[in-house]
CSV table of C-alpha atoms in Angstrom, one decimal:
chain,number,residue,atom,x,y,z
L,1,MET,CA,115.6,149.1,133.5
L,2,ASP,CA,118.5,148.2,131.2
L,3,SER,CA,118.2,146.4,127.9
L,4,GLN,CA,119.4,143.1,129.4
L,5,THR,CA,116.5,142.9,131.8
L,6,ALA,CA,113.9,144.7,129.9
L,7,ALA,CA,110.8,142.7,128.7
L,8,PRO,CA,111.6,141.4,125.2
L,9,GLU,CA,110.0,142.9,122.2
L,10,ARG,CA,108.7,140.0,120.3
L,11,THR,CA,107.5,139.5,116.7
L,12,VAL,CA,103.7,139.3,117.4
L,13,ARG,CA,101.1,138.1,114.9
L,14,ASP,CA,97.5,139.2,114.8
L,15,THR,CA,95.8,135.9,115.6
L,16,SER,CA,92.5,137.2,114.3
L,17,THR,CA,93.8,137.2,110.7
L,18,ALA,CA,96.7,134.8,110.8
L,19,ALA,CA,96.7,131.1,111.4
L,20,THR,CA,98.5,130.0,114.5
L,21,LEU,CA,99.8,126.7,115.6
L,22,LYS,CA,98.6,125.1,118.9
L,23,PRO,CA,100.1,127.0,121.8
L,24,ASN,CA,101.4,125.4,125.1
L,25,ALA,CA,101.6,122.0,123.5
L,26,LEU,CA,105.3,121.2,124.2
L,27,GLY,CA,107.6,121.4,127.1
L,28,VAL,CA,111.4,121.2,127.3
L,29,LEU,CA,111.5,117.4,127.1
L,30,GLY,CA,109.0,117.3,124.2
L,31,ILE,CA,111.2,119.6,122.1
L,32,LEU,CA,114.3,117.7,123.2
L,33,PHE,CA,112.9,114.5,121.8
L,34,PHE,CA,112.3,116.2,118.5
L,35,VAL,CA,115.9,117.4,118.4
L,36,LEU,CA,117.3,114.0,119.4
L,37,SER,CA,115.1,112.4,116.8
L,38,ALA,CA,116.6,114.7,114.1
L,39,GLN,CA,120.0,113.6,115.2
L,40,ALA,CA,119.0,109.9,115.0
L,41,PRO,CA,121.6,108.9,117.6
L,42,LEU,CA,122.1,105.3,116.5
L,43,THR,CA,122.2,106.2,112.9
L,44,GLY,CA,124.8,108.9,113.6
L,45,ILE,CA,127.0,106.6,115.6
L,46,ALA,CA,126.6,103.5,113.3
L,47,GLY,CA,127.0,105.5,110.1
L,48,ALA,CA,129.5,108.2,110.9
L,49,ALA,CA,131.7,106.9,113.7
L,50,PRO,CA,133.3,104.0,111.7
L,51,ILE,CA,134.2,106.3,108.8
L,52,SER,CA,135.7,108.9,111.1
L,53,VAL,CA,137.7,106.3,113.0
L,54,ALA,CA,138.9,104.6,109.8
L,55,ILE,CA,139.7,107.5,107.5
L,56,GLY,CA,139.5,110.5,109.8
L,57,ASN,CA,141.6,111.0,112.9
L,58,GLY,CA,141.3,107.5,114.3
L,59,ALA,CA,141.2,107.3,118.1
L,60,GLY,CA,140.9,111.1,118.2
L,61,THR,CA,137.3,111.0,116.8
L,62,PRO,CA,135.7,111.8,120.2
L,63,ALA,CA,137.6,115.1,120.3
L,64,ALA,CA,136.0,115.9,116.9
L,65,TYR,CA,132.6,115.5,118.4
L,66,VAL,CA,133.6,117.8,121.3
L,67,LEU,CA,134.9,120.4,118.9
L,68,ALA,CA,131.7,120.3,116.8
L,69,GLY,CA,129.6,120.5,119.9
L,70,ALA,CA,131.5,123.6,121.1
L,71,MET,CA,131.0,125.2,117.7
L,72,ILE,CA,127.2,124.5,117.8
L,73,LEU,CA,127.1,125.7,121.4
L,74,LEU,CA,128.7,129.1,120.4
L,75,PHE,CA,126.2,129.3,117.6
L,76,SER,CA,123.3,128.6,120.0
L,77,VAL,CA,124.2,131.5,122.3
L,78,GLY,CA,123.3,134.1,119.6
L,79,PHE,CA,120.5,131.9,118.3
L,80,VAL,CA,118.8,131.8,121.7
L,81,ALA,CA,119.4,135.5,122.3
L,82,MET,CA,117.6,136.4,119.1
L,83,GLY,CA,114.9,133.8,119.8
L,84,ARG,CA,113.9,135.8,122.8
L,85,HIS,CA,112.7,138.5,120.5
L,86,VAL,CA,111.5,136.5,117.4
L,87,VAL,CA,109.2,133.5,117.8
L,88,ASP,CA,108.1,131.9,114.6
L,89,ALA,CA,107.8,128.4,113.0
L,90,GLY,CA,110.1,129.7,110.2
L,91,ALA,CA,113.0,130.0,112.7
L,92,PHE,CA,116.1,130.4,110.5
L,93,TYR,CA,114.5,132.3,107.6
L,94,THR,CA,112.6,134.6,110.0
L,95,TYR,CA,115.8,135.3,112.0
L,96,ILE,CA,117.9,135.9,108.8
L,97,GLY,CA,115.1,138.1,107.4
L,98,ARG,CA,115.0,140.2,110.5
L,99,GLY,CA,118.8,140.7,110.4
L,100,LEU,CA,119.8,140.7,106.8
L,101,GLY,CA,116.6,141.7,105.0
L,102,ARG,CA,113.6,140.1,103.4
L,103,THR,CA,115.4,139.0,100.3
L,104,ALA,CA,118.1,137.1,102.2
L,105,GLY,CA,115.4,135.7,104.5
L,106,ALA,CA,113.4,134.4,101.5
L,107,GLY,CA,116.5,132.8,100.0
L,108,SER,CA,117.3,131.1,103.3
L,109,ALA,CA,113.6,130.0,103.5
L,110,GLY,CA,114.0,128.1,100.3
L,111,LEU,CA,117.3,126.6,101.5
L,112,ALA,CA,115.9,125.5,104.8
L,113,LEU,CA,112.9,123.8,103.2
L,114,PHE,CA,115.3,122.2,100.7
L,115,SER,CA,117.5,120.9,103.6
L,116,TYR,CA,114.7,119.3,105.6
L,117,CYS,CA,113.1,117.7,102.5
L,118,VAL,CA,116.3,116.2,101.1
L,119,ILE,CA,117.5,114.9,104.5
L,120,GLN,CA,114.2,113.2,105.0
L,121,ALA,CA,114.4,111.7,101.5
L,122,ALA,CA,117.9,110.5,102.3
L,123,MET,CA,116.6,108.8,105.4
L,124,TYR,CA,113.9,107.1,103.4
L,125,GLY,CA,116.6,105.5,101.3
L,126,LEU,CA,118.5,104.0,104.2
L,127,TYR,CA,115.3,103.2,106.1
L,128,GLY,CA,113.8,101.3,103.1
L,129,SER,CA,117.0,99.3,102.7
L,130,ILE,CA,117.2,98.3,106.3
L,131,VAL,CA,113.5,97.5,106.7
L,132,SER,CA,113.5,95.5,103.5
L,133,GLY,CA,116.4,93.4,104.8
L,134,LEU,CA,114.8,92.9,108.2
L,135,VAL,CA,111.4,91.8,106.8
L,136,ALA,CA,113.1,89.4,104.4
L,137,GLN,CA,115.2,87.9,107.2
L,138,HIS,CA,112.4,87.5,109.8
L,139,ALA,CA,109.3,87.1,107.8
L,140,GLY,CA,110.6,85.7,104.5
L,141,LEU,CA,108.8,88.5,102.6
L,142,ASP,CA,111.3,89.9,100.0
L,143,LEU,CA,110.0,93.3,98.8
L,144,PRO,CA,111.9,96.2,97.2
L,145,TRP,CA,113.1,99.0,99.5
L,146,TRP,CA,110.8,101.6,98.0
L,147,VAL,CA,107.7,99.6,99.0
L,148,TRP,CA,108.5,100.2,102.7
L,149,ALA,CA,109.5,103.8,102.0
L,150,LEU,CA,106.2,104.6,100.4
L,151,ALA,CA,104.2,102.8,103.1
L,152,THR,CA,106.1,104.8,105.7
L,153,MET,CA,105.3,108.1,103.9
L,154,ALA,CA,101.6,107.4,104.4
L,155,LEU,CA,102.1,106.6,108.1
L,156,VAL,CA,104.3,109.7,108.7
L,157,LYS,CA,101.6,111.8,107.0
L,158,VAL,CA,98.9,110.4,109.4
L,159,LEU,CA,101.1,110.9,112.5
L,160,GLY,CA,102.0,114.5,111.4
L,161,ALA,CA,98.3,115.3,111.0
L,162,ALA,CA,97.5,113.8,114.4
L,163,GLY,CA,99.0,116.8,116.2
L,164,ILE,CA,102.3,117.7,117.7
L,165,GLU,CA,101.7,115.9,121.0
L,166,MET,CA,101.1,112.6,119.2
L,167,GLY,CA,104.4,113.0,117.3
L,168,ALA,CA,106.3,113.8,120.5
L,169,ARG,CA,104.9,110.6,122.2
L,170,VAL,CA,105.9,108.4,119.3
L,171,LEU,CA,109.4,109.9,119.2
L,172,ALA,CA,109.9,109.6,122.9
L,173,VAL,CA,109.5,105.8,122.7
L,174,PHE,CA,111.8,105.4,119.8
L,175,VAL,CA,114.5,107.8,120.9
L,176,THR,CA,114.5,106.5,124.5
L,177,ALA,CA,115.1,102.9,123.2
L,178,GLU,CA,118.1,103.7,120.9
L,179,PHE,CA,119.6,106.3,123.2
L,180,SER,CA,119.4,104.0,126.3
L,181,ILE,CA,121.2,101.0,124.9
L,182,LEU,CA,124.1,103.0,123.6
L,183,LEU,CA,124.3,105.1,126.7
L,184,VAL,CA,124.2,102.0,129.0
L,185,PHE,CA,127.0,100.4,126.9
L,186,GLY,CA,129.1,103.6,127.2
L,187,LEU,CA,128.6,103.9,130.9
L,188,ILE,CA,129.3,100.3,131.7
L,189,THR,CA,132.5,100.4,129.6
L,190,LEU,CA,133.5,103.6,131.3
L,191,PHE,CA,133.0,102.3,134.8
L,192,LYS,CA,134.8,99.0,133.9
L,193,GLY,CA,137.9,101.1,133.0
L,194,GLY,CA,137.6,100.7,129.3
L,195,GLY,CA,138.9,97.9,127.1
L,196,PRO,CA,142.2,96.1,126.6
L,197,GLU,CA,144.2,99.3,126.7
L,198,GLY,CA,142.2,101.1,129.3
L,199,LEU,CA,140.2,104.3,128.8
L,200,GLY,CA,142.8,105.9,126.6
L,201,VAL,CA,141.9,109.5,127.5
L,202,ALA,CA,145.0,110.9,126.0
L,203,HIS,CA,144.6,108.8,122.8
L,204,SER,CA,141.1,110.3,122.2
L,205,PHE,CA,141.1,113.8,123.7
L,206,SER,CA,144.7,115.2,123.6
L,207,PRO,CA,145.5,117.9,121.0
L,208,SER,CA,147.9,115.5,119.2
L,209,ALA,CA,145.1,112.9,119.0
L,210,ALA,CA,142.6,115.4,117.7
L,211,LEU,CA,145.0,116.6,115.0
L,212,GLN,CA,146.3,113.2,113.8
L,213,GLY,CA,145.3,111.6,110.5
L,214,ALA,CA,142.7,113.7,108.7
L,215,PRO,CA,140.9,115.7,111.4
L,216,GLY,CA,138.9,117.6,108.8
L,217,VAL,CA,137.1,114.5,107.8
L,218,ALA,CA,136.3,113.6,111.4
L,219,VAL,CA,135.0,117.1,112.2
L,220,MET,CA,132.9,117.1,109.0
L,221,PHE,CA,131.2,113.8,110.0
L,222,ALA,CA,130.8,115.1,113.6
L,223,VAL,CA,129.0,118.2,112.3
L,224,ALA,CA,126.9,116.1,110.0
L,225,SER,CA,125.8,113.9,113.0
L,226,MET,CA,124.5,117.0,114.8
L,227,PHE,CA,122.0,118.1,112.2
L,228,GLY,CA,118.7,119.5,113.3
L,229,PHE,CA,119.1,121.9,116.3
L,230,GLU,CA,116.8,124.4,114.7
L,231,ALA,CA,113.9,122.3,115.9
L,232,THR,CA,114.1,124.0,119.2
L,233,ALA,CA,113.0,127.3,117.6
L,234,ILE,CA,110.7,125.8,115.0
L,235,TYR,CA,108.4,124.6,117.8
L,236,GLY,CA,108.6,128.0,119.6
L,237,GLU,CA,104.9,128.8,118.8
L,238,GLU,CA,103.8,125.5,120.2
L,239,ALA,CA,106.0,125.6,123.3
L,240,ARG,CA,104.9,126.4,126.8
L,241,ASN,CA,106.5,129.7,127.9
L,242,PRO,CA,108.8,129.8,124.8
L,243,SER,CA,111.1,132.5,126.3
L,244,ARG,CA,112.2,129.9,128.8
L,245,THR,CA,111.4,126.6,127.2
L,246,VAL,CA,113.2,127.2,123.9
L,247,PRO,CA,116.6,128.4,125.4
L,248,ARG,CA,116.6,125.5,127.9
L,249,ALA,CA,115.7,122.9,125.2
L,250,THR,CA,118.4,124.4,122.9
L,251,TYR,CA,121.3,124.3,125.4
L,252,LEU,CA,120.2,121.0,126.9
L,253,SER,CA,120.0,119.4,123.4
L,254,VAL,CA,123.5,120.6,122.5
L,255,LEU,CA,125.0,119.4,125.7
L,256,VAL,CA,123.2,116.0,125.6
L,257,VAL,CA,124.0,115.3,122.0
L,258,THR,CA,127.6,116.3,122.3
L,259,GLY,CA,128.2,114.3,125.5
L,260,PHE,CA,126.4,111.3,124.0
L,261,PHE,CA,128.4,111.2,120.7
L,262,ALA,CA,131.7,111.9,122.5
L,263,LEU,CA,131.1,109.3,125.2
L,264,THR,CA,129.8,106.6,122.9
L,265,SER,CA,132.5,107.0,120.2
L,266,TRP,CA,135.2,107.1,123.0
L,267,MET,CA,133.9,103.9,124.6
L,268,LEU,CA,133.7,102.1,121.2
L,269,ILE,CA,137.3,103.0,120.5
L,270,SER,CA,138.3,102.0,124.0
L,271,SER,CA,136.5,98.6,123.6
L,272,TYR,CA,138.9,97.8,120.7
L,273,GLY,CA,141.9,99.6,122.1
L,274,ALA,CA,143.1,102.9,120.7
L,275,SER,CA,145.9,101.3,118.7
L,276,LYS,CA,143.5,98.8,117.0
L,277,ALA,CA,140.3,100.8,116.6
L,278,SER,CA,141.3,102.3,113.2
L,279,ALA,CA,142.1,98.9,111.7
L,280,ALA,CA,138.8,97.4,113.1
L,281,ALA,CA,136.8,100.3,111.6
L,282,GLY,CA,138.6,99.9,108.3
L,283,LYS,CA,137.8,96.2,108.2
L,284,ALA,CA,134.1,96.9,108.9
L,285,LEU,CA,134.0,99.4,106.0
L,286,ALA,CA,135.7,97.0,103.7
L,287,SER,CA,133.2,94.3,104.5
L,288,GLY,CA,130.4,96.5,103.3
L,289,ASP,CA,128.7,96.7,106.7
L,290,SER,CA,130.2,99.5,108.8
L,291,THR,CA,127.6,98.9,111.5
L,292,GLY,CA,129.6,95.9,112.6
L,293,PHE,CA,132.2,98.2,114.1
L,294,VAL,CA,129.5,99.5,116.5
L,295,PHE,CA,127.4,96.4,117.0
L,296,ALA,CA,130.2,93.9,117.7
L,297,PRO,CA,131.5,95.4,121.0
L,298,ILE,CA,127.9,96.1,122.2
L,299,ALA,CA,127.0,92.4,121.5
L,300,ALA,CA,130.2,91.3,123.3
L,301,GLU,CA,129.0,93.3,126.4
L,302,PHE,CA,125.3,92.4,126.4
L,303,GLY,CA,125.1,89.2,124.5
L,304,GLY,CA,124.2,88.0,121.0
L,305,TRP,CA,120.6,89.2,121.2
L,306,VAL,CA,121.9,92.7,120.6
L,307,ASN,CA,122.7,91.8,117.0
L,308,GLN,CA,118.9,91.1,116.5
L,309,VAL,CA,117.7,94.2,118.3
L,310,LEU,CA,120.1,96.9,117.1
L,311,PRO,CA,119.1,96.6,113.4
L,312,ILE,CA,115.5,97.1,114.5
L,313,LEU,CA,116.5,100.1,116.6
L,314,LEU,CA,118.4,101.5,113.6
L,315,ALA,CA,115.2,101.3,111.6
L,316,THR,CA,113.2,103.0,114.3
L,317,SER,CA,115.9,105.6,114.7
L,318,LEU,CA,115.5,106.5,111.1
L,319,PHE,CA,111.7,106.5,111.3
L,320,ALA,CA,111.9,109.0,114.2
L,321,GLY,CA,114.2,111.2,112.1
L,322,ILE,CA,111.8,111.0,109.2
L,323,LEU,CA,108.8,112.0,111.3
L,324,THR,CA,110.8,114.9,112.8
L,325,PHE,CA,111.8,116.3,109.5
L,326,HIS,CA,108.3,115.9,108.1
L,327,ASN,CA,107.1,118.1,111.0
L,328,SER,CA,109.9,120.6,110.5
L,329,ALA,CA,109.3,120.9,106.8
L,330,ASN,CA,105.5,121.2,107.0
L,331,ARG,CA,105.9,124.0,109.6
L,332,TYR,CA,108.3,125.8,107.2
L,333,LEU,CA,105.7,125.5,104.4
L,334,PHE,CA,103.0,126.7,106.9
L,335,SER,CA,105.1,129.7,107.9
L,336,LEU,CA,106.0,130.5,104.3
L,337,GLY,CA,102.3,130.4,103.3
L,338,ARG,CA,101.4,132.6,106.3
L,339,ASP,CA,104.1,135.1,105.4
L,340,GLY,CA,103.0,135.3,101.8
L,341,LEU,CA,106.1,133.7,100.3
L,342,LEU,CA,104.1,130.7,99.1
L,343,PRO,CA,100.3,130.3,98.5
L,344,GLN,CA,98.3,131.1,101.6
L,345,GLY,CA,96.5,127.8,101.4
L,346,LEU,CA,99.6,126.2,103.0
L,347,CYS,CA,98.8,127.8,106.4
L,348,ARG,CA,95.5,126.0,106.7
L,349,LEU,CA,95.3,123.9,109.9
L,350,ASN,CA,93.2,120.8,110.7
L,351,ASP,CA,91.1,120.4,113.9
L,352,ARG,CA,94.2,119.3,115.8
L,353,HIS,CA,96.0,122.6,114.9
L,354,ALA,CA,98.5,120.7,112.7
L,355,PRO,CA,99.4,122.0,109.3
L,356,SER,CA,97.0,120.3,106.9
L,357,VAL,CA,97.7,121.3,103.4
L,358,ALA,CA,101.4,121.8,104.2
L,359,GLY,CA,101.5,118.2,105.4
L,360,TRP,CA,100.2,116.9,102.1
L,361,VAL,CA,102.6,119.1,100.1
L,362,GLN,CA,105.6,117.9,102.1
L,363,THR,CA,104.5,114.3,101.5
L,364,VAL,CA,104.3,115.0,97.8
L,365,ILE,CA,107.8,116.5,97.8
L,366,ALA,CA,109.1,113.4,99.6
L,367,LEU,CA,107.5,111.2,96.8
L,368,ALA,CA,109.0,113.4,94.1
L,369,LEU,CA,112.5,113.1,95.6
L,370,VAL,CA,112.4,109.3,96.3
L,371,VAL,CA,110.5,107.9,93.4
L,372,PRO,CA,113.1,108.7,90.7
L,373,PHE,CA,115.7,106.6,92.6
L,374,ALA,CA,113.3,103.7,92.7
L,375,LEU,CA,112.4,104.0,89.0
L,376,THR,CA,116.0,104.1,87.9
L,377,GLY,CA,117.0,101.2,90.2
L,378,LYS,CA,119.6,103.2,92.1
L,379,ASP,CA,121.1,101.8,95.3
L,380,PRO,CA,119.1,103.6,98.0
L,381,VAL,CA,122.1,103.8,100.4
L,382,LEU,CA,125.0,104.6,98.0
L,383,THR,CA,123.0,107.2,96.1
L,384,LEU,CA,119.8,108.5,97.7
L,385,PHE,CA,121.1,108.4,101.3
L,386,SER,CA,124.7,109.4,100.7
L,387,TRP,CA,124.1,112.2,98.1
L,388,PHE,CA,121.1,113.8,99.8
L,389,SER,CA,122.4,113.7,103.4
L,390,GLY,CA,125.7,115.3,102.2
L,391,VAL,CA,124.0,118.2,100.4
L,392,ALA,CA,121.6,118.7,103.3
L,393,VAL,CA,124.4,119.1,105.8
L,394,LEU,CA,126.2,121.6,103.5
L,395,ALA,CA,123.0,123.7,103.1
L,396,MET,CA,122.3,123.6,106.8
L,397,MET,CA,125.8,124.8,107.7
L,398,LEU,CA,125.3,127.7,105.4
L,399,LEU,CA,122.0,128.5,107.2
L,400,TYR,CA,123.8,128.4,110.5
L,401,LEU,CA,126.4,130.8,109.2
L,402,LEU,CA,123.9,133.2,107.8
L,403,THR,CA,121.9,133.1,111.1
L,404,SER,CA,125.1,134.0,113.1
L,405,VAL,CA,125.7,137.0,110.8
L,406,SER,CA,122.1,138.0,111.2
L,407,VAL,CA,122.3,137.8,115.0
L,408,VAL,CA,125.2,140.2,115.0
L,409,VAL,CA,123.6,142.7,112.6
L,410,PHE,CA,120.2,142.5,114.3
L,411,PHE,CA,121.5,143.3,117.8
L,412,ARG,CA,123.9,146.0,116.5
L,413,ARG,CA,120.9,147.7,114.9
L,414,GLU,CA,118.0,147.0,117.4
L,415,ARG,CA,120.0,147.3,120.7
L,416,LEU,CA,117.5,145.1,122.5
L,417,ASP,CA,120.2,143.2,124.5
L,418,SER,CA,123.3,144.7,126.0
L,419,ARG,CA,125.1,141.4,126.7
L,420,MET,CA,128.2,141.5,124.5
L,421,TRP,CA,128.9,137.7,124.9
L,422,ASN,CA,125.5,136.7,123.8
L,423,THR,CA,125.0,139.2,120.9
L,424,LEU,CA,128.5,139.7,119.5
L,425,ILE,CA,131.4,137.6,120.9
L,426,ALA,CA,129.8,134.1,120.9
L,427,PRO,CA,128.1,134.7,117.5
L,428,VAL,CA,131.3,135.9,115.9
L,429,LEU,CA,133.3,132.9,117.3
L,430,GLY,CA,130.5,130.6,116.1
L,431,MET,CA,130.6,132.3,112.7
L,432,LEU,CA,134.3,131.6,112.4
L,433,GLY,CA,133.8,128.0,113.4
L,434,LEU,CA,131.0,127.5,111.0
L,435,ALA,CA,133.0,129.1,108.1
L,436,GLY,CA,135.7,126.6,108.9
L,437,ALA,CA,133.2,123.7,109.0
L,438,ILE,CA,131.8,124.7,105.6
L,439,TRP,CA,135.4,124.8,104.2
L,440,LEU,CA,136.1,121.3,105.6
L,441,ILE,CA,132.8,120.0,104.1
L,442,LEU,CA,133.6,121.5,100.7
L,443,ALA,CA,137.2,120.2,100.8
L,444,ASN,CA,136.0,116.7,101.6
L,445,PHE,CA,132.6,116.7,99.9
L,446,THR,CA,133.3,113.7,97.6
L,447,THR,CA,134.2,111.7,100.7
L,448,LEU,CA,131.0,112.8,102.5
L,449,ILE,CA,128.7,111.8,99.7
L,450,GLY,CA,130.7,108.7,98.7
L,451,GLY,CA,130.2,109.6,95.0
L,452,SER,CA,132.2,110.9,92.1
L,453,ALA,CA,133.8,114.4,91.8
L,454,GLY,CA,131.2,115.3,89.1
L,455,THR,CA,128.3,114.3,91.4
L,456,ALA,CA,129.9,116.3,94.2
L,457,VAL,CA,130.1,119.4,92.1
L,458,GLY,CA,126.5,119.1,90.9
L,459,LEU,CA,125.2,118.7,94.4
L,460,THR,CA,127.3,121.5,95.7
L,461,LEU,CA,126.0,123.9,93.1
L,462,LEU,CA,122.4,123.1,94.1
L,463,VAL,CA,122.9,124.9,97.4
L,464,PRO,CA,123.5,128.5,96.0
L,465,LEU,CA,121.0,127.8,93.3
L,466,VAL,CA,118.2,127.1,95.8
L,467,LEU,CA,119.3,130.2,97.8
L,468,VAL,CA,119.0,132.4,94.6
L,469,LEU,CA,115.7,130.8,93.6
L,470,GLY,CA,114.2,131.5,97.0
L,471,ALA,CA,115.3,135.1,96.9
L,472,ALA,CA,114.0,135.5,93.3
L,473,ASN,CA,110.6,134.1,94.3
L,474,GLU,CA,110.3,136.8,97.0
L,475,ARG,CA,111.1,139.6,94.6
L,476,VAL,CA,108.6,138.4,92.0
L,477,ARG,CA,105.8,138.0,94.6
L,478,ARG,CA,106.6,141.5,95.9
L,479,ARG,CA,106.3,143.0,92.5
L,480,ARG,CA,103.0,141.3,91.8
L,481,ALA,CA,101.7,142.5,95.1
L,482,ALA,CA,102.7,146.1,94.4
L,483,PRO,CA,99.8,148.4,93.4
């Protein structure tokens, strides 16, 4: 039997001495909903697409989503290949540790935890602002944004402790609602033949369209919109038949998300006309409400009621993302405690097999990240959301890159899989694409965060600092444990 078909040699834990998450709790669709929630489709479209169209490559924005999706798909090939041999809630840091060593793995563990916690905090900023406005509009109750953020933290903690199946059910409702309205709009516009200038296929997908304007900005925002694919591996311990479920969920999520963002952005541009889309997006940005670029053509298609429903769906989209990243972060804390990189109390489970102590710790971290912005009166969208989402994307892209390197090293050393495409060619191509994406993010980081150059430098330096601190923590704990 050759190495391609041989039974995989998995990382196996002694369940008599190590805490384990609830097995056989999630199928392909359950994991897919967690990934889609992390992407927050409506948030990604309403937040990123107008900027990409206005200051990126204009009508060529859909091509940027296709390019970003192709890069993530290449990354996923090696990611899935390694996932057949390593199943752990730590995902990235476990993979990097197996390939590049414990110190690199520990550094990436800190970086992954940092990424999930700051992206969740960022979402709290935008979520609090939107909910505050909605409640004031419909109920006449004018409360600060942080009141709703803090109340939601408590609700997210309760749902996280209720078990992974409950979280999957809640996310399924929210994600289906936001995904459906955008998808139906896209399909109707497509079947009608587009807007005033037709479908404009060449204007959105030709090489010249993809390269016009500032394509780097468009690719950067497209990559940022696809944050969170690691969720497929994070829930590997809780998946039914993970050797099949995780690969299927990974590939399906990449294809679904790429197709969704490319189709929706293409139909939005078509609804305005390729020659007028950039001006319309710029006008929406100048008005201070970029969502108008997205909401207006949908309302024109379905009726004015959409303008009342879409802001609510935007809030639920963010809530779904917040819950997803809570679950991801507390599983990272759980895994770090189980592996001895953090106090072992973090791997304590409740009676629903959900991380108990880790859930509390993650909630405290969210408080620590959000409260300073509330106390100092900072704008939750222009600072908390913009700054933290930008630095989280940069950190996650670095983790993707380190994982791709680890995949190549792991399979060159272990020889568990003879497929060159899966273990060498695709990971190297993905590695090159990820390196290019990181360069684009760094070159346009001030634009990504919407802040000053000084703020951009400070946030950028946080990424290597967290990586070093994570590695240093592992070295210190190893010395203390030595006889």
